[in-house]
PDB file of C-alpha atoms in Angstrom:
ATOM      1  CA  MET A 108     -28.913 -23.837 -10.771  1.00 53.00           C
ATOM      2  CA  SER A 109     -25.063 -24.589 -10.778  1.00 60.00           C
ATOM      3  CA  THR A 110     -22.710 -22.297 -12.823  1.00 61.00           C
ATOM      4  CA  THR A 111     -21.719 -25.173 -14.866  1.00 60.00           C
ATOM      5  CA  LYS A 112     -25.158 -25.799 -16.032  1.00 65.00           C
ATOM      6  CA  LEU A 113     -25.247 -22.157 -17.163  1.00 72.00           C
ATOM      7  CA  GLY A 114     -21.806 -22.587 -18.829  1.00 77.00           C
ATOM      8  CA  LEU A 115     -20.085 -20.526 -16.314  1.00 86.00           C
ATOM      9  CA  GLU A 116     -16.679 -21.117 -14.625  1.00 89.00           C
ATOM     10  CA  PRO A 117     -16.753 -21.777 -10.986  1.00 91.00           C
ATOM     11  CA  LEU A 118     -15.317 -19.079  -8.730  1.00 95.00           C
ATOM     12  CA  ILE A 119     -13.869 -19.589  -5.305  1.00 97.00           C
ATOM     13  CA  GLY A 120     -13.407 -17.165  -2.396  1.00 97.00           C
ATOM     14  CA  VAL A 121     -10.356 -16.297  -0.628  1.00 97.00           C
ATOM     15  CA  GLU A 122     -10.929 -18.708   2.073  1.00 97.00           C
ATOM     16  CA  GLU A 123     -11.120 -21.528  -0.370  1.00 97.00           C
ATOM     17  CA  LEU A 124      -8.218 -20.606  -2.266  1.00 97.00           C
ATOM     18  CA  ALA A 125      -6.051 -20.303   1.086  1.00 98.00           C
ATOM     19  CA  GLU A 126      -7.476 -23.801   1.980  1.00 98.00           C
ATOM     20  CA  TYR A 127      -6.441 -25.182  -1.207  1.00 96.00           C
ATOM     21  CA  LEU A 128      -2.953 -23.541  -1.384  1.00 96.00           C
ATOM     22  CA  GLY A 129      -2.506 -24.447   2.349  1.00 97.00           C
ATOM     23  CA  VAL A 130      -1.817 -20.762   3.421  1.00 97.00           C
ATOM     24  CA  PRO A 131      -3.131 -18.544   5.721  1.00 98.00           C
ATOM     25  CA  VAL A 132      -6.018 -16.013   4.379  1.00 98.00           C
ATOM     26  CA  GLN A 133      -3.778 -13.207   5.170  1.00 98.00           C
ATOM     27  CA  THR A 134      -1.292 -14.521   2.798  1.00 97.00           C
ATOM     28  CA  ILE A 135      -3.740 -14.183  -0.036  1.00 97.00           C
ATOM     29  CA  TYR A 136      -4.279 -10.577   0.726  1.00 96.00           C
ATOM     30  CA  ASP A 137      -0.598  -9.942   1.048  1.00 97.00           C
ATOM     31  CA  TRP A 138      -0.054 -11.350  -2.136  1.00 97.00           C
ATOM     32  CA  ARG A 139      -2.774  -9.109  -3.734  1.00 95.00           C
ATOM     33  CA  LEU A 140      -1.058  -6.092  -2.018  1.00 96.00           C
ATOM     34  CA  SER A 141       2.373  -7.031  -3.601  1.00 96.00           C
ATOM     35  CA  GLY A 142       0.777  -8.118  -6.957  1.00 95.00           C
ATOM     36  CA  ARG A 143       1.571 -11.596  -6.597  1.00 94.00           C
ATOM     37  CA  ALA A 144      -1.648 -13.280  -6.180  1.00 95.00           C
ATOM     38  CA  PRO A 145      -3.763 -14.779  -9.091  1.00 96.00           C
ATOM     39  CA  ARG A 146      -6.292 -12.426 -10.834  1.00 95.00           C
ATOM     40  CA  ALA A 147      -9.566 -11.678  -8.901  1.00 96.00           C
ATOM     41  CA  PHE A 148     -12.924 -10.420  -9.353  1.00 95.00           C
ATOM     42  CA  LYS A 149     -14.045  -7.850  -6.670  1.00 95.00           C
ATOM     43  CA  LEU A 150     -17.835  -8.482  -6.399  1.00 94.00           C
ATOM     44  CA  GLY A 151     -19.018  -5.809  -3.872  1.00 95.00           C
ATOM     45  CA  LYS A 152     -16.697  -6.213  -0.874  1.00 95.00           C
ATOM     46  CA  HIS A 153     -15.812  -9.933  -1.876  1.00 95.00           C
ATOM     47  CA  LEU A 154     -13.097 -11.394  -3.801  1.00 96.00           C
ATOM     48  CA  ARG A 155     -13.693 -14.435  -6.198  1.00 97.00           C
ATOM     49  CA  PHE A 156     -11.120 -16.230  -8.033  1.00 97.00           C
ATOM     50  CA  ALA A 157     -11.695 -18.169 -11.345  1.00 96.00           C
ATOM     51  CA  VAL A 158     -10.493 -21.675 -11.030  1.00 95.00           C
ATOM     52  CA  SER A 159      -8.722 -21.384 -14.551  1.00 95.00           C
ATOM     53  CA  ASP A 160      -6.789 -18.160 -13.162  1.00 95.00           C
ATOM     54  CA  VAL A 161      -5.732 -20.020 -10.234  1.00 96.00           C
ATOM     55  CA  GLN A 162      -4.536 -23.008 -12.460  1.00 95.00           C
ATOM     56  CA  GLN A 163      -2.831 -20.778 -14.677  1.00 95.00           C
ATOM     57  CA  TRP A 164      -1.246 -18.837 -11.805  1.00 95.00           C
ATOM     58  CA  LEU A 165       0.080 -22.143 -10.347  1.00 94.00           C
ATOM     59  CA  GLU A 166       1.598 -23.294 -13.539  1.00 93.00           C
ATOM     60  CA  GLU A 167       3.418 -19.898 -13.946  1.00 92.00           C
ATOM     61  CA  HIS A 168       4.823 -20.227 -10.352  1.00 88.00           C
ATOM     62  CA  GLN A 169       5.779 -24.147 -10.827  1.00 87.00           C
ATOM     63  CA  GLU A 170       9.512 -24.682 -10.360  1.00 83.00           C
ATOM     64  CA  ALA A 171      11.371 -26.119 -13.374  1.00 71.00           C
ATOM     65  CA  ASP A 172      12.639 -29.635 -13.107  1.00 67.00           C
ATOM     66  CA  HIS A 173      16.277 -29.788 -12.207  1.00 60.00           C
ATOM     67  CA  GLU A 174      17.246 -33.234 -13.639  1.00 58.00           C
TER      68      GLU A 174
END
């Protein structure tokens, strides 16, 4: 059963996030160490990121228009 059918938000892993952002996986870990990464859930030894948290993080890091 999919998470959307359960009413749960999809979670993505570090590899998926890195691919989406076009950065190396190590960059995600570096950002986490410096407190600059999106919020994450630690499930056992795995990190998962809520899609909405990633979207919010991207909006917060978007450069303002300079028109």
